[in-house]
PDB file of C-alpha atoms in Angstrom:
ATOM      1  CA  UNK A  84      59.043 -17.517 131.798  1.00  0.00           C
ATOM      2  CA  UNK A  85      56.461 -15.814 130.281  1.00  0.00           C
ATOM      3  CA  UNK A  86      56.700 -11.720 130.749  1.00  0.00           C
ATOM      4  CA  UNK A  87      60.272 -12.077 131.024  1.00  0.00           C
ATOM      5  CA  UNK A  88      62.645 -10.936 128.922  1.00  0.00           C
ATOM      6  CA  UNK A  89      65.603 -12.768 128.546  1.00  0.00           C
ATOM      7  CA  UNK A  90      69.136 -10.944 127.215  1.00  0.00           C
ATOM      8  CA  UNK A  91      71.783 -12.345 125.425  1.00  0.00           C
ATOM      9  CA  UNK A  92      75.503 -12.071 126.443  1.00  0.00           C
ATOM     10  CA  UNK A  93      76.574  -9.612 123.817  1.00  0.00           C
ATOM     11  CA  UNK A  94      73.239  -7.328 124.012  1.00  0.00           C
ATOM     12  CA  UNK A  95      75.369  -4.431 124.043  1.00  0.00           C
ATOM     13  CA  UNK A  96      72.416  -2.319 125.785  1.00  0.00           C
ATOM     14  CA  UNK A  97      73.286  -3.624 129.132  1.00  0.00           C
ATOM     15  CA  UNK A  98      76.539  -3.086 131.152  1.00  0.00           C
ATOM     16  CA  UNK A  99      76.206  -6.265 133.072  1.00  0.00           C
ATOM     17  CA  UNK A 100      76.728  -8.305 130.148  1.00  0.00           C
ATOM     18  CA  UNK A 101      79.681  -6.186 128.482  1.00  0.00           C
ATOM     19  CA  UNK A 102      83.297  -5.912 129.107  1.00  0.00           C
ATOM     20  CA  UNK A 103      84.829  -2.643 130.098  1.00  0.00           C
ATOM     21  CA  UNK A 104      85.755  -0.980 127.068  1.00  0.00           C
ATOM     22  CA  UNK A 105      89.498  -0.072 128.499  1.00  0.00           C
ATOM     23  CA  UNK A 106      89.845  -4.180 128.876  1.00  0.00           C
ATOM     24  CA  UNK A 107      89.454  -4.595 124.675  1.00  0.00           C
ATOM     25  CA  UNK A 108      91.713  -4.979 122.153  1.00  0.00           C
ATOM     26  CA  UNK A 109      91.600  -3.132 119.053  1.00  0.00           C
ATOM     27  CA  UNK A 110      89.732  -6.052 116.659  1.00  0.00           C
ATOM     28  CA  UNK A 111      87.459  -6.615 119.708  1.00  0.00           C
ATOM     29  CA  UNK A 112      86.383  -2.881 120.011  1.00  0.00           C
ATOM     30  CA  UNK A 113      85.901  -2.770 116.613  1.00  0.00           C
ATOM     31  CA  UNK A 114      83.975  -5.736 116.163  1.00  0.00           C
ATOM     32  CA  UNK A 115      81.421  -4.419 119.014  1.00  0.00           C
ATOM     33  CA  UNK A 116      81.486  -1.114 117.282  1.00  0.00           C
ATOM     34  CA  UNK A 117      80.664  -2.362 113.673  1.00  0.00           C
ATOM     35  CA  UNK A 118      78.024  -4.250 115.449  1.00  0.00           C
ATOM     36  CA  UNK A 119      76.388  -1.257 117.270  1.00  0.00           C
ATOM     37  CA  UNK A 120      76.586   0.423 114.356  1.00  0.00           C
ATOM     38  CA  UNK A 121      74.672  -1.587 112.534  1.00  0.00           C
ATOM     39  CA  UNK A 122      72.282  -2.284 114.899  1.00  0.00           C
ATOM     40  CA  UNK A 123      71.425   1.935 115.115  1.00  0.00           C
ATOM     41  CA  UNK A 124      71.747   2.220 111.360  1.00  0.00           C
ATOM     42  CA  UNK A 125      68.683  -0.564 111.199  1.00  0.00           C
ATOM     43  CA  UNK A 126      66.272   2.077 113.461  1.00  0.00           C
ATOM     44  CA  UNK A 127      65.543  -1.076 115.757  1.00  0.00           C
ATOM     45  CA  UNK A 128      65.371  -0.222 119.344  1.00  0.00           C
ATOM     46  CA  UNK A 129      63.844   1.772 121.606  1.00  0.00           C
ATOM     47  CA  UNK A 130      65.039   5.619 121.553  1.00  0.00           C
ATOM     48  CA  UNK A 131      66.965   4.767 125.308  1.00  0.00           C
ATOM     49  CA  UNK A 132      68.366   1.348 123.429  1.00  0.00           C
ATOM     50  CA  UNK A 133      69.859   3.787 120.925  1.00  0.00           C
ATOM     51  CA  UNK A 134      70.973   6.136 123.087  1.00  0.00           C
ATOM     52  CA  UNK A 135      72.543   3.016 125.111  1.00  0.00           C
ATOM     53  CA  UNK A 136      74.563   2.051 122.152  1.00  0.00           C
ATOM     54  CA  UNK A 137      75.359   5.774 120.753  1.00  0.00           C
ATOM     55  CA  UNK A 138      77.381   5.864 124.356  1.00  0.00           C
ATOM     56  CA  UNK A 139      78.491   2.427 124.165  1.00  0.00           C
ATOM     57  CA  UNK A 140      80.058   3.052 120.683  1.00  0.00           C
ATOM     58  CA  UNK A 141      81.170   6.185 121.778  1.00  0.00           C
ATOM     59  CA  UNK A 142      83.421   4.457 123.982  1.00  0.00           C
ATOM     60  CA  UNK A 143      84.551   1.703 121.622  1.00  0.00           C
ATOM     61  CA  UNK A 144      85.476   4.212 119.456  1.00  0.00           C
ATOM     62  CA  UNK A 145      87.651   5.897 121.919  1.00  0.00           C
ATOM     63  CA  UNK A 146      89.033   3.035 122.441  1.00  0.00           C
ATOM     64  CA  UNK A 147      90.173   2.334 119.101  1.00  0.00           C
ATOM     65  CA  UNK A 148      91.719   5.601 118.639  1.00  0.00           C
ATOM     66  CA  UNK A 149      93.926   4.527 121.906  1.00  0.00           C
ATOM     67  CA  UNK A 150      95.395   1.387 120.010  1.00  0.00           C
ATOM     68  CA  UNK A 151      95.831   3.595 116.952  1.00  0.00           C
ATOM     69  CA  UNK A 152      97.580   6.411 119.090  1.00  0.00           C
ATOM     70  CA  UNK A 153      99.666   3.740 120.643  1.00  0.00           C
ATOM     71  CA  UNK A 154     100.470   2.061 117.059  1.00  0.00           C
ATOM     72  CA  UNK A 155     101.637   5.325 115.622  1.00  0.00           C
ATOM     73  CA  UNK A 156     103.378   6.191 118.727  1.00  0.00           C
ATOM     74  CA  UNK A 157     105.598   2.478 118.419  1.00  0.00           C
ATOM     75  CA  UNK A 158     106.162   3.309 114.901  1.00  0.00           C
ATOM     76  CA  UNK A 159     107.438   6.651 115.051  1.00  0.00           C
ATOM     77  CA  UNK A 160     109.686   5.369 118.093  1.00  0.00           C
ATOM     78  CA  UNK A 161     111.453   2.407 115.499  1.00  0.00           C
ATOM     79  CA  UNK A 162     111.144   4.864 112.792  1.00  0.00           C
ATOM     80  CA  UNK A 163     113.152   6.931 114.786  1.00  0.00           C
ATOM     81  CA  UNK A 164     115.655   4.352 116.455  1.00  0.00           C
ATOM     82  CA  UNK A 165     116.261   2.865 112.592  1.00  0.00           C
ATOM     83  CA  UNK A 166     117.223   6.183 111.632  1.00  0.00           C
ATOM     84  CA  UNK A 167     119.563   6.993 114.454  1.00  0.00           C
ATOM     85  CA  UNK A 168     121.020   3.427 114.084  1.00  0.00           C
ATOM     86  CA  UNK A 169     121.745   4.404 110.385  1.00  0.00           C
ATOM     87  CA  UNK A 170     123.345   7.366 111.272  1.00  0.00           C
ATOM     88  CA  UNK A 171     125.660   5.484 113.943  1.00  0.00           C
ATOM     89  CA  UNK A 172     126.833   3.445 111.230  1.00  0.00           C
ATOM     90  CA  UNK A 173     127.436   5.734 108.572  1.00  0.00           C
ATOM     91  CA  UNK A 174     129.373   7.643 111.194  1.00  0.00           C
ATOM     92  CA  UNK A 175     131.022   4.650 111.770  1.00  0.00           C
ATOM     93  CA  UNK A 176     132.206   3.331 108.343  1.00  0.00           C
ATOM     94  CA  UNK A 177     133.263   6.724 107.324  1.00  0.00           C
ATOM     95  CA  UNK A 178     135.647   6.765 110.568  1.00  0.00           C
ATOM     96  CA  UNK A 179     136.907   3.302 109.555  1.00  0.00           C
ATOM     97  CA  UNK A 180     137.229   3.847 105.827  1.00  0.00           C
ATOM     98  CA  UNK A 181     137.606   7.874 106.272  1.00  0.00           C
TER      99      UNK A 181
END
């Protein structure tokens, strides 16, 4: 096969071989996106391979804001059903003790 090159799975310069970002979880994009960011902090890479991975990170990176959105959003949610639920049942004991 000479002439031809030959790409890995997880060469993250070519869609075909990458999952859609919005299909990742959290540890997944940010695997990929320590990856990529190692791989443009090295200066390998052709100036469209790094512009390739500057958009691919891009979108990891979005990503990973989603899950933390979404994490702060479910703990501000039980932060905010434990406190109601404590206020029930101090309500509660003072009408049974009151």
């Amino acid at each position: 096969m000479a002439g031809t090159r030959q790409t890995l799975p997880a060469d993250p310069t070519h869609d075909d071989a990458r999952p859609d970002p919005a299909s990742l979880g959290y540890e997944e994009a940010r695997d990929e996106l320590v990856a990529i960011v190692g791989r443009l902090e090295s200066g390998a890479g052709t100036l469209e391979e790094s512009l390739a991975l500057w958009e691919r990170g891009e979108a990891l990176a979005a990503r990973c804001q989603e899950w933390l959105d979404g994490a702060r959003e479910r703990l501000a949610t039980a932060r905010g059903e434990e406190r109601a639920g404590a206020g029930r049942d101090a309500t509660t004991d003072e009408e049974v003790h009151g």
